[in-house]
Short mmCIF file of N, CA and C and ligand atoms in Angstrom, two decimals:
data_model
loop_
_atom_site.label_atom_id
_atom_site.label_comp_id
_atom_site.label_asym_id
_atom_site.label_seq_id
_atom_site.Cartn_x
_atom_site.Cartn_y
_atom_site.Cartn_z
N MET A 1 -79.87 -121.35 -30.41
CA MET A 1 -81.13 -120.94 -30.42
C MET A 1 -81.39 -119.85 -30.12
N ILE A 2 -82.52 -119.20 -30.66
CA ILE A 2 -83.05 -118.03 -30.78
C ILE A 2 -84.10 -118.02 -29.63
N SER A 3 -84.12 -116.32 -28.61
CA SER A 3 -84.28 -116.51 -27.29
C SER A 3 -86.07 -116.40 -27.79
N LYS A 4 -87.13 -116.52 -27.00
CA LYS A 4 -88.33 -116.67 -27.29
C LYS A 4 -89.23 -115.10 -27.66
N LYS A 5 -88.48 -114.15 -26.95
CA LYS A 5 -88.64 -112.56 -26.72
C LYS A 5 -88.42 -112.45 -28.40
N MET A 6 -87.39 -113.02 -28.68
CA MET A 6 -86.75 -112.66 -30.13
C MET A 6 -87.37 -113.04 -30.75
N GLU A 7 -87.96 -114.27 -30.85
CA GLU A 7 -89.02 -114.88 -32.08
C GLU A 7 -90.19 -113.93 -31.66
N GLU A 8 -90.35 -113.95 -31.35
CA GLU A 8 -91.91 -113.46 -30.98
C GLU A 8 -91.89 -112.01 -32.20
N ALA A 9 -90.96 -111.40 -31.30
CA ALA A 9 -90.95 -110.00 -32.52
C ALA A 9 -90.67 -110.50 -33.96
N ILE A 10 -89.50 -111.23 -33.96
CA ILE A 10 -89.75 -110.84 -35.41
C ILE A 10 -90.39 -111.82 -36.01
N ASN A 11 -91.79 -112.46 -35.73
CA ASN A 11 -93.07 -112.92 -36.28
C ASN A 11 -93.78 -111.95 -36.39
N LYS A 12 -93.39 -111.08 -34.98
CA LYS A 12 -94.24 -109.39 -35.99
C LYS A 12 -93.70 -109.23 -37.02
N GLN A 13 -92.53 -108.62 -36.88
CA GLN A 13 -91.94 -108.06 -37.94
C GLN A 13 -92.39 -109.12 -39.37
N ILE A 14 -92.13 -109.90 -39.41
CA ILE A 14 -92.85 -110.92 -40.38
C ILE A 14 -94.64 -109.91 -41.13
N ASN A 15 -95.52 -109.84 -40.10
CA ASN A 15 -96.95 -110.17 -40.22
C ASN A 15 -96.53 -108.03 -41.04
N GLU A 16 -95.46 -107.42 -39.81
CA GLU A 16 -94.92 -106.13 -40.61
C GLU A 16 -94.98 -106.02 -41.93
N GLU A 17 -93.96 -106.76 -42.05
CA GLU A 17 -93.87 -106.71 -43.61
C GLU A 17 -94.70 -107.20 -44.52
N ILE A 18 -95.29 -108.32 -44.47
CA ILE A 18 -96.57 -108.56 -45.30
C ILE A 18 -97.80 -107.60 -44.88
N TYR A 19 -97.88 -106.49 -44.15
CA TYR A 19 -98.65 -105.91 -44.33
C TYR A 19 -98.20 -105.16 -45.02
N SER A 20 -97.09 -104.68 -45.43
CA SER A 20 -96.40 -103.46 -45.73
C SER A 20 -96.35 -103.70 -47.57
N ALA A 21 -96.54 -105.14 -47.70
CA ALA A 21 -96.41 -105.97 -49.37
C ALA A 21 -98.47 -105.20 -49.96
N TYR A 22 -99.33 -105.74 -48.43
CA TYR A 22 -100.73 -105.55 -48.88
C TYR A 22 -100.78 -104.22 -49.28
N LEU A 23 -100.71 -102.98 -48.36
CA LEU A 23 -100.53 -102.32 -48.67
C LEU A 23 -100.35 -101.00 -49.88
N TYR A 24 -99.18 -101.57 -50.75
CA TYR A 24 -98.71 -101.47 -51.81
C TYR A 24 -99.57 -101.55 -53.16
N LEU A 25 -99.92 -103.29 -52.89
CA LEU A 25 -100.58 -104.20 -53.32
C LEU A 25 -101.90 -102.95 -53.81
N SER A 26 -102.63 -103.00 -52.96
CA SER A 26 -103.70 -102.16 -52.93
C SER A 26 -103.76 -100.83 -53.32
N MET A 27 -101.91 -99.57 -53.27
CA MET A 27 -102.03 -98.50 -53.79
C MET A 27 -102.00 -99.02 -55.09
N ALA A 28 -101.16 -99.93 -55.43
CA ALA A 28 -101.13 -100.14 -56.84
C ALA A 28 -102.26 -99.99 -57.78
N SER A 29 -103.02 -101.30 -57.03
CA SER A 29 -104.44 -101.18 -57.84
C SER A 29 -104.75 -100.37 -57.72
N HIS A 30 -105.17 -98.82 -57.11
CA HIS A 30 -105.93 -97.71 -56.91
C HIS A 30 -104.75 -97.17 -58.22
N PHE A 31 -104.22 -97.15 -58.27
CA PHE A 31 -103.26 -96.17 -59.18
C PHE A 31 -103.78 -96.70 -60.90
N ALA A 32 -103.69 -98.36 -60.48
CA ALA A 32 -104.74 -98.91 -62.20
C ALA A 32 -105.82 -98.53 -62.28
N GLU A 33 -106.89 -98.22 -61.27
CA GLU A 33 -107.60 -97.70 -61.75
C GLU A 33 -107.95 -96.29 -62.19
N GLN A 34 -106.77 -95.26 -61.60
CA GLN A 34 -106.87 -94.01 -61.94
C GLN A 34 -106.11 -94.24 -63.83
N ASN A 35 -105.06 -95.57 -64.28
CA ASN A 35 -104.71 -95.26 -65.41
C ASN A 35 -103.55 -94.18 -65.42
N LEU A 36 -102.84 -94.90 -64.53
CA LEU A 36 -101.31 -94.18 -63.71
C LEU A 36 -100.29 -95.06 -63.92
N MET A 37 -100.26 -96.34 -64.52
CA MET A 37 -99.60 -97.22 -64.63
C MET A 37 -98.37 -97.77 -64.38
N GLY A 38 -97.80 -96.72 -64.41
CA GLY A 38 -96.37 -95.84 -64.24
C GLY A 38 -96.42 -95.99 -62.93
N PHE A 39 -97.59 -94.97 -61.48
CA PHE A 39 -97.29 -95.68 -60.54
C PHE A 39 -98.12 -96.92 -60.13
N GLN A 40 -98.01 -97.10 -60.66
CA GLN A 40 -98.98 -98.99 -60.38
C GLN A 40 -97.83 -99.36 -60.72
N ASN A 41 -97.08 -99.92 -61.70
CA ASN A 41 -95.79 -100.36 -61.21
C ASN A 41 -94.86 -100.66 -60.04
N TRP A 42 -94.66 -99.22 -60.11
CA TRP A 42 -92.89 -98.82 -58.86
C TRP A 42 -94.46 -99.67 -57.56
N LEU A 43 -95.27 -99.54 -57.45
CA LEU A 43 -95.88 -99.88 -56.42
C LEU A 43 -95.86 -101.95 -56.62
N PHE A 44 -96.06 -101.93 -57.83
CA PHE A 44 -96.52 -103.80 -57.74
C PHE A 44 -94.78 -103.99 -57.55
N VAL A 45 -94.08 -103.62 -57.63
CA VAL A 45 -91.97 -103.94 -57.44
C VAL A 45 -91.99 -103.78 -56.71
N GLN A 46 -92.73 -102.45 -55.77
CA GLN A 46 -92.10 -102.36 -54.23
C GLN A 46 -93.34 -103.40 -53.35
N TYR A 47 -94.70 -104.01 -53.85
CA TYR A 47 -95.62 -104.86 -52.58
C TYR A 47 -94.61 -106.43 -53.14
N HIS A 48 -93.10 -106.99 -54.31
CA HIS A 48 -92.77 -107.82 -54.30
C HIS A 48 -91.93 -107.42 -53.33
N GLU A 49 -91.38 -106.85 -53.13
CA GLU A 49 -89.73 -106.43 -52.42
C GLU A 49 -89.94 -106.76 -50.89
N GLU A 50 -91.39 -106.59 -50.73
CA GLU A 50 -91.87 -106.40 -48.73
C GLU A 50 -91.85 -107.25 -48.91
N LEU A 51 -92.45 -108.47 -49.58
CA LEU A 51 -92.81 -109.86 -50.00
C LEU A 51 -91.38 -110.40 -49.41
N GLY A 52 -90.31 -110.40 -49.77
CA GLY A 52 -88.86 -110.33 -49.65
C GLY A 52 -88.11 -110.22 -48.71
N HIS A 53 -88.82 -109.09 -48.24
CA HIS A 53 -88.19 -108.18 -46.45
C HIS A 53 -88.78 -109.87 -46.06
N ALA A 54 -90.30 -110.09 -45.95
CA ALA A 54 -90.95 -110.77 -45.05
C ALA A 54 -90.26 -112.04 -45.15
N GLU A 55 -89.68 -112.87 -46.38
CA GLU A 55 -89.57 -114.23 -46.07
C GLU A 55 -87.86 -114.12 -45.31
N LYS A 56 -87.05 -113.05 -46.20
CA LYS A 56 -85.76 -113.12 -45.18
C LYS A 56 -85.81 -113.04 -43.80
N PHE A 57 -87.16 -112.36 -43.11
CA PHE A 57 -87.42 -112.63 -42.05
C PHE A 57 -87.61 -114.19 -41.63
N TYR A 58 -88.60 -114.86 -42.17
CA TYR A 58 -89.02 -116.72 -42.08
C TYR A 58 -88.01 -116.86 -42.04
N LYS A 59 -86.94 -116.35 -43.28
CA LYS A 59 -85.91 -117.93 -42.70
C LYS A 59 -85.09 -117.98 -42.67
N TYR A 60 -84.47 -115.97 -42.04
CA TYR A 60 -83.36 -116.61 -40.97
C TYR A 60 -84.14 -117.14 -39.28
N LEU A 61 -85.90 -116.46 -38.68
CA LEU A 61 -86.44 -117.23 -38.17
C LEU A 61 -86.05 -119.23 -37.93
N ILE A 62 -86.34 -119.58 -39.41
CA ILE A 62 -86.36 -120.53 -38.98
C ILE A 62 -85.30 -121.45 -39.51
N GLU A 63 -83.74 -120.98 -39.51
CA GLU A 63 -82.71 -120.72 -39.39
C GLU A 63 -82.16 -121.59 -38.55
N ARG A 64 -83.04 -119.72 -36.86
CA ARG A 64 -81.81 -119.98 -35.69
C ARG A 64 -82.93 -120.87 -34.58
N GLY A 65 -83.43 -122.01 -35.83
CA GLY A 65 -84.31 -123.06 -34.96
C GLY A 65 -85.87 -122.34 -33.95
N GLY A 66 -86.16 -121.25 -34.86
CA GLY A 66 -87.41 -120.81 -34.31
C GLY A 66 -88.61 -120.67 -34.43
N LYS A 67 -89.84 -120.69 -34.41
CA LYS A 67 -91.11 -121.35 -34.81
C LYS A 67 -92.21 -119.91 -36.07
N VAL A 68 -92.13 -120.31 -36.71
CA VAL A 68 -92.69 -118.98 -37.44
C VAL A 68 -93.89 -119.43 -37.01
N LYS A 69 -94.76 -117.93 -36.96
CA LYS A 69 -96.29 -117.82 -36.35
C LYS A 69 -97.16 -116.71 -37.22
N LEU A 70 -97.49 -117.41 -37.81
CA LEU A 70 -98.24 -116.37 -39.30
C LEU A 70 -99.42 -115.67 -38.18
N MET A 71 -99.76 -114.01 -38.37
CA MET A 71 -100.99 -113.74 -37.81
C MET A 71 -101.85 -113.45 -39.01
N ALA A 72 -103.33 -112.45 -38.40
CA ALA A 72 -103.39 -112.14 -39.63
C ALA A 72 -103.08 -110.94 -39.95
N ILE A 73 -103.64 -110.42 -41.44
CA ILE A 73 -103.08 -109.32 -41.90
C ILE A 73 -103.84 -108.41 -41.43
N LYS A 74 -103.86 -107.24 -41.14
CA LYS A 74 -105.77 -105.94 -41.07
C LYS A 74 -105.14 -105.64 -43.03
N GLU A 75 -106.72 -104.89 -42.28
CA GLU A 75 -107.20 -104.24 -44.12
C GLU A 75 -106.64 -102.91 -44.49
N PRO A 76 -105.89 -103.12 -45.42
CA PRO A 76 -104.91 -101.40 -45.42
C PRO A 76 -105.87 -100.93 -46.12
N PRO A 77 -105.59 -99.36 -46.45
CA PRO A 77 -106.60 -98.46 -46.89
C PRO A 77 -106.86 -99.24 -48.55
N ASP A 78 -107.70 -98.35 -49.54
CA ASP A 78 -107.89 -98.95 -51.02
C ASP A 78 -107.66 -97.56 -51.62
N THR A 79 -107.86 -96.01 -51.22
CA THR A 79 -107.95 -94.71 -51.81
C THR A 79 -107.09 -93.78 -51.63
N TRP A 80 -106.36 -93.17 -51.86
CA TRP A 80 -106.20 -91.93 -51.55
C TRP A 80 -106.93 -90.85 -52.59
N LYS A 81 -106.43 -89.76 -51.31
CA LYS A 81 -106.82 -88.22 -52.59
C LYS A 81 -105.92 -88.45 -53.89
N ASN A 82 -104.91 -88.51 -54.27
CA ASN A 82 -104.02 -88.29 -55.19
C ASN A 82 -102.91 -89.22 -55.25
N PRO A 83 -101.91 -88.97 -55.58
CA PRO A 83 -100.26 -89.22 -55.69
C PRO A 83 -99.41 -89.02 -54.91
N LYS A 84 -100.15 -87.69 -54.41
CA LYS A 84 -99.34 -86.94 -53.39
C LYS A 84 -99.74 -87.12 -52.02
N ASP A 85 -101.00 -87.60 -51.29
CA ASP A 85 -101.12 -88.32 -50.53
C ASP A 85 -100.89 -89.64 -50.59
N ALA A 86 -101.21 -90.20 -51.88
CA ALA A 86 -100.29 -91.71 -51.78
C ALA A 86 -98.89 -92.11 -50.83
N PHE A 87 -97.94 -90.92 -51.66
CA PHE A 87 -96.35 -90.65 -51.36
C PHE A 87 -96.42 -90.02 -50.24
N GLU A 88 -97.37 -89.93 -49.81
CA GLU A 88 -97.38 -88.72 -48.37
C GLU A 88 -97.57 -90.31 -47.42
N ALA A 89 -98.30 -91.05 -47.73
CA ALA A 89 -98.45 -92.25 -46.58
C ALA A 89 -97.97 -93.45 -47.33
N VAL A 90 -96.92 -93.39 -47.84
CA VAL A 90 -95.35 -94.42 -48.20
C VAL A 90 -94.26 -94.16 -47.08
N LEU A 91 -94.14 -92.37 -47.77
CA LEU A 91 -92.99 -92.61 -46.24
C LEU A 91 -93.66 -92.40 -45.12
N LYS A 92 -94.52 -91.93 -44.68
CA LYS A 92 -95.14 -91.96 -43.21
C LYS A 92 -94.80 -94.28 -42.59
N HIS A 93 -95.37 -94.45 -43.72
CA HIS A 93 -95.37 -96.23 -43.65
C HIS A 93 -93.44 -96.52 -43.52
N GLU A 94 -93.10 -96.35 -44.22
CA GLU A 94 -91.49 -96.00 -44.29
C GLU A 94 -91.03 -96.10 -42.60
N GLN A 95 -91.29 -94.25 -42.50
CA GLN A 95 -90.80 -94.39 -41.12
C GLN A 95 -91.06 -95.32 -39.71
N HIS A 96 -92.52 -95.52 -40.05
CA HIS A 96 -92.79 -96.93 -39.53
C HIS A 96 -92.26 -97.87 -39.17
N ILE A 97 -91.81 -97.96 -40.55
CA ILE A 97 -90.99 -99.82 -40.41
C ILE A 97 -89.61 -99.78 -39.82
N THR A 98 -89.28 -98.26 -40.46
CA THR A 98 -87.48 -97.80 -39.75
C THR A 98 -87.85 -98.23 -37.70
N GLY A 99 -88.99 -97.46 -37.36
CA GLY A 99 -89.02 -97.48 -36.38
C GLY A 99 -89.01 -99.23 -35.51
N LYS A 100 -90.10 -99.62 -36.46
CA LYS A 100 -90.17 -101.12 -35.83
C LYS A 100 -88.59 -101.63 -35.65
N ILE A 101 -87.45 -101.60 -37.41
CA ILE A 101 -86.53 -102.27 -37.23
C ILE A 101 -85.62 -102.19 -35.96
N ASN A 102 -85.96 -100.54 -35.39
CA ASN A 102 -84.83 -100.02 -34.39
C ASN A 102 -85.10 -100.46 -33.60
N GLU A 103 -86.50 -101.27 -32.58
CA GLU A 103 -86.73 -101.96 -31.94
C GLU A 103 -86.15 -103.47 -31.50
N LEU A 104 -86.16 -103.86 -33.03
CA LEU A 104 -85.62 -104.93 -33.08
C LEU A 104 -83.99 -105.04 -33.08
N VAL A 105 -83.23 -104.13 -33.28
CA VAL A 105 -82.30 -103.87 -32.98
C VAL A 105 -81.37 -103.90 -31.59
N ASP A 106 -82.54 -102.48 -30.81
CA ASP A 106 -82.49 -102.56 -29.89
C ASP A 106 -82.48 -103.54 -28.84
N LEU A 107 -83.70 -104.50 -29.47
CA LEU A 107 -83.34 -105.91 -28.11
C LEU A 107 -82.54 -106.84 -28.60
N ALA A 108 -81.65 -106.94 -29.85
CA ALA A 108 -80.38 -108.09 -30.21
C ALA A 108 -79.70 -107.27 -28.93
N GLU A 109 -80.13 -105.85 -29.25
CA GLU A 109 -78.91 -106.04 -28.37
C GLU A 109 -78.78 -106.40 -26.86
N ALA A 110 -80.09 -105.43 -26.19
CA ALA A 110 -80.47 -105.73 -24.54
C ALA A 110 -80.16 -107.81 -24.65
N GLU A 111 -80.63 -108.52 -25.80
CA GLU A 111 -80.11 -109.64 -25.83
C GLU A 111 -78.93 -110.45 -25.71
N LYS A 112 -77.92 -109.17 -25.78
CA LYS A 112 -76.80 -109.79 -26.70
C LYS A 112 -76.78 -111.20 -27.29
N ASP A 113 -77.87 -110.78 -28.33
CA ASP A 113 -77.48 -112.04 -30.09
C ASP A 113 -77.28 -111.25 -30.57
N ARG A 114 -76.28 -111.90 -30.70
CA ARG A 114 -74.62 -111.03 -32.16
C ARG A 114 -75.93 -111.48 -33.51
N ALA A 115 -75.81 -113.08 -33.39
CA ALA A 115 -76.80 -112.85 -34.89
C ALA A 115 -77.69 -112.02 -35.39
N THR A 116 -78.65 -112.10 -34.80
CA THR A 116 -79.88 -110.98 -34.54
C THR A 116 -79.41 -109.63 -35.13
N PHE A 117 -78.70 -109.34 -34.35
CA PHE A 117 -77.87 -107.82 -34.61
C PHE A 117 -77.58 -107.71 -36.01
N ALA A 118 -76.11 -109.20 -36.14
CA ALA A 118 -75.87 -108.80 -37.72
C ALA A 118 -76.70 -109.11 -38.80
N MET A 119 -77.91 -109.61 -38.83
CA MET A 119 -78.92 -109.83 -39.72
C MET A 119 -79.75 -108.53 -39.96
N LEU A 120 -79.59 -107.90 -38.43
CA LEU A 120 -80.78 -106.61 -39.41
C LEU A 120 -80.11 -105.23 -39.80
N GLN A 121 -78.31 -106.17 -39.42
CA GLN A 121 -77.90 -104.74 -40.16
C GLN A 121 -78.41 -104.37 -41.92
N TRP A 122 -78.55 -105.40 -41.89
CA TRP A 122 -79.44 -105.12 -44.06
C TRP A 122 -80.75 -104.59 -44.05
N PHE A 123 -81.17 -104.56 -42.71
CA PHE A 123 -82.52 -104.23 -42.82
C PHE A 123 -82.70 -102.50 -42.86
N VAL A 124 -81.35 -102.35 -41.59
CA VAL A 124 -80.70 -100.99 -41.24
C VAL A 124 -80.49 -100.30 -41.87
N ASN A 125 -80.14 -100.13 -43.58
CA ASN A 125 -79.69 -99.73 -44.73
C ASN A 125 -80.49 -100.22 -45.36
N GLU A 126 -81.29 -100.91 -45.84
CA GLU A 126 -82.50 -101.25 -46.75
C GLU A 126 -83.52 -99.96 -45.92
N GLN A 127 -83.93 -99.40 -45.07
CA GLN A 127 -84.66 -98.77 -44.28
C GLN A 127 -84.26 -96.75 -44.92
N VAL A 128 -82.79 -96.75 -44.72
CA VAL A 128 -82.86 -95.75 -45.57
C VAL A 128 -82.58 -95.51 -47.08
N GLU A 129 -82.50 -96.89 -47.43
CA GLU A 129 -82.73 -96.64 -48.90
C GLU A 129 -84.37 -96.12 -49.54
N GLU A 130 -85.56 -96.92 -48.56
CA GLU A 130 -86.73 -97.43 -48.87
C GLU A 130 -87.39 -95.44 -48.54
N GLU A 131 -86.90 -94.77 -47.30
CA GLU A 131 -87.52 -93.63 -46.92
C GLU A 131 -87.04 -92.74 -48.22
N ALA A 132 -85.93 -92.81 -48.76
CA ALA A 132 -84.92 -91.74 -49.67
C ALA A 132 -85.60 -92.37 -51.02
N ASN A 133 -86.44 -92.95 -51.37
CA ASN A 133 -86.96 -93.80 -52.59
C ASN A 133 -88.27 -92.64 -52.29
N ALA A 134 -89.15 -92.80 -51.39
CA ALA A 134 -90.27 -92.53 -50.85
C ALA A 134 -90.39 -90.70 -50.88
N GLN A 135 -89.08 -90.77 -50.47
CA GLN A 135 -88.97 -89.00 -50.03
C GLN A 135 -88.50 -88.69 -51.72
N GLU A 136 -88.02 -89.03 -51.70
CA GLU A 136 -87.47 -88.63 -53.83
C GLU A 136 -88.78 -88.27 -54.91
N ILE A 137 -89.91 -89.75 -54.83
CA ILE A 137 -90.90 -89.60 -55.27
C ILE A 137 -91.67 -88.06 -54.67
N LEU A 138 -91.96 -88.55 -53.42
CA LEU A 138 -93.44 -87.09 -53.13
C LEU A 138 -92.63 -85.84 -53.23
N ALA A 139 -90.89 -85.72 -53.28
CA ALA A 139 -90.59 -84.29 -53.46
C ALA A 139 -90.99 -83.40 -54.92
N LYS A 140 -90.68 -84.91 -56.28
CA LYS A 140 -91.58 -84.69 -57.24
C LYS A 140 -93.11 -83.87 -57.56
N LEU A 141 -93.54 -85.19 -56.65
CA LEU A 141 -94.90 -84.95 -56.97
C LEU A 141 -95.49 -83.39 -55.89
N GLU A 142 -93.88 -82.74 -55.11
CA GLU A 142 -94.87 -81.63 -54.51
C GLU A 142 -94.70 -80.50 -55.25
N MET A 143 -93.68 -81.14 -56.44
CA MET A 143 -93.34 -80.23 -56.89
C MET A 143 -94.16 -79.29 -58.90
N VAL A 144 -94.58 -80.81 -59.10
CA VAL A 144 -95.28 -80.73 -59.64
C VAL A 144 -96.11 -80.13 -59.48
N GLY A 145 -97.29 -80.00 -58.34
CA GLY A 145 -98.70 -79.73 -58.04
C GLY A 145 -99.80 -80.59 -58.87
N ASP A 146 -100.87 -79.67 -58.91
CA ASP A 146 -101.93 -79.88 -60.24
C ASP A 146 -101.46 -80.38 -61.40
N HIS A 147 -99.97 -79.93 -61.80
CA HIS A 147 -100.23 -80.38 -63.10
C HIS A 147 -99.83 -81.25 -63.91
N LYS A 148 -100.91 -81.89 -64.77
CA LYS A 148 -101.40 -83.30 -64.89
C LYS A 148 -99.84 -83.34 -65.66
N ARG A 149 -99.70 -83.10 -67.03
CA ARG A 149 -98.44 -83.26 -68.02
C ARG A 149 -97.11 -84.01 -67.41
N SER A 150 -96.70 -82.48 -66.15
CA SER A 150 -95.24 -83.21 -64.99
C SER A 150 -95.90 -84.94 -64.64
N LEU A 151 -97.46 -84.81 -64.26
CA LEU A 151 -97.61 -85.60 -63.07
C LEU A 151 -97.33 -87.02 -63.94
N LEU A 152 -97.51 -86.85 -65.62
CA LEU A 152 -97.44 -87.98 -66.32
C LEU A 152 -96.14 -88.34 -66.86
N MET A 153 -95.32 -87.71 -66.66
CA MET A 153 -93.85 -87.62 -67.36
C MET A 153 -93.36 -88.33 -65.68
N ILE A 154 -93.77 -87.77 -64.43
CA ILE A 154 -93.20 -88.76 -63.50
C ILE A 154 -93.63 -90.23 -63.10
N ASP A 155 -95.00 -90.44 -63.62
CA ASP A 155 -95.80 -91.46 -63.86
C ASP A 155 -94.49 -92.49 -64.57
N ARG A 156 -94.54 -92.01 -66.40
CA ARG A 156 -93.73 -92.72 -67.62
C ARG A 156 -91.76 -92.97 -66.20
N GLU A 157 -91.79 -92.22 -65.86
CA GLU A 157 -89.95 -92.67 -65.27
C GLU A 157 -90.88 -93.49 -64.26
N LEU A 158 -91.45 -93.75 -63.40
CA LEU A 158 -91.86 -94.27 -62.68
C LEU A 158 -92.20 -95.85 -63.46
N ALA A 159 -92.66 -96.34 -64.82
CA ALA A 159 -92.82 -97.19 -65.23
C ALA A 159 -91.27 -97.67 -65.50
N GLN A 160 -90.24 -97.22 -65.09
CA GLN A 160 -88.93 -97.88 -65.96
C GLN A 160 -88.32 -99.08 -64.44
N ARG A 161 -89.35 -98.89 -63.40
CA ARG A 161 -88.39 -99.09 -62.24
C ARG A 161 -89.45 -100.90 -62.95
N LYS A 162 -88.31 -101.85 -62.29
CA LYS A 162 -88.01 -103.19 -62.62
C LYS A 162 -87.90 -103.86 -61.23
FE1 OFO B 1 -91.00 -101.03 -47.06
O1 OFO B 1 -89.57 -102.34 -45.91
FE2 OFO B 1 -90.54 -103.04 -45.62
O2 OFO B 1 -91.72 -103.03 -45.13
#
């Protein structure tokens, strides 16, 4: 059985993950408006990944006999100045999520909850990848600046993500 404190923390994380999905879905639709369908695709795939993160926590909580408590999802922003601005926001958000995962790890350690600690290792590794992906795209966007043709090349590349 999971502790009440850990149950509450995981429920908050489910909310964080669904907010991540919401944020990236909002960003995907923003790019669709700009006709940057490759960016749209990348973020739409990311939206699904985030729902997958929420589901992992959801299933884990049920498995441990905890109670899932769904909370209100805050409204995400819906416009960004340009793709660089959007990917700065992606990186910043992923860094925020890494912080939240680390807080959960600290709590699992403090409570000597080894099962939760072990489950969280997947998320620790996932966050390394999440930040690296955002950083890589941001670095490319910084490189191309306002050059439209290069931006379209990045768009084509991001269209490949499945
Ligand atoms: Fe983007 O990793 Fe979950 O939130």
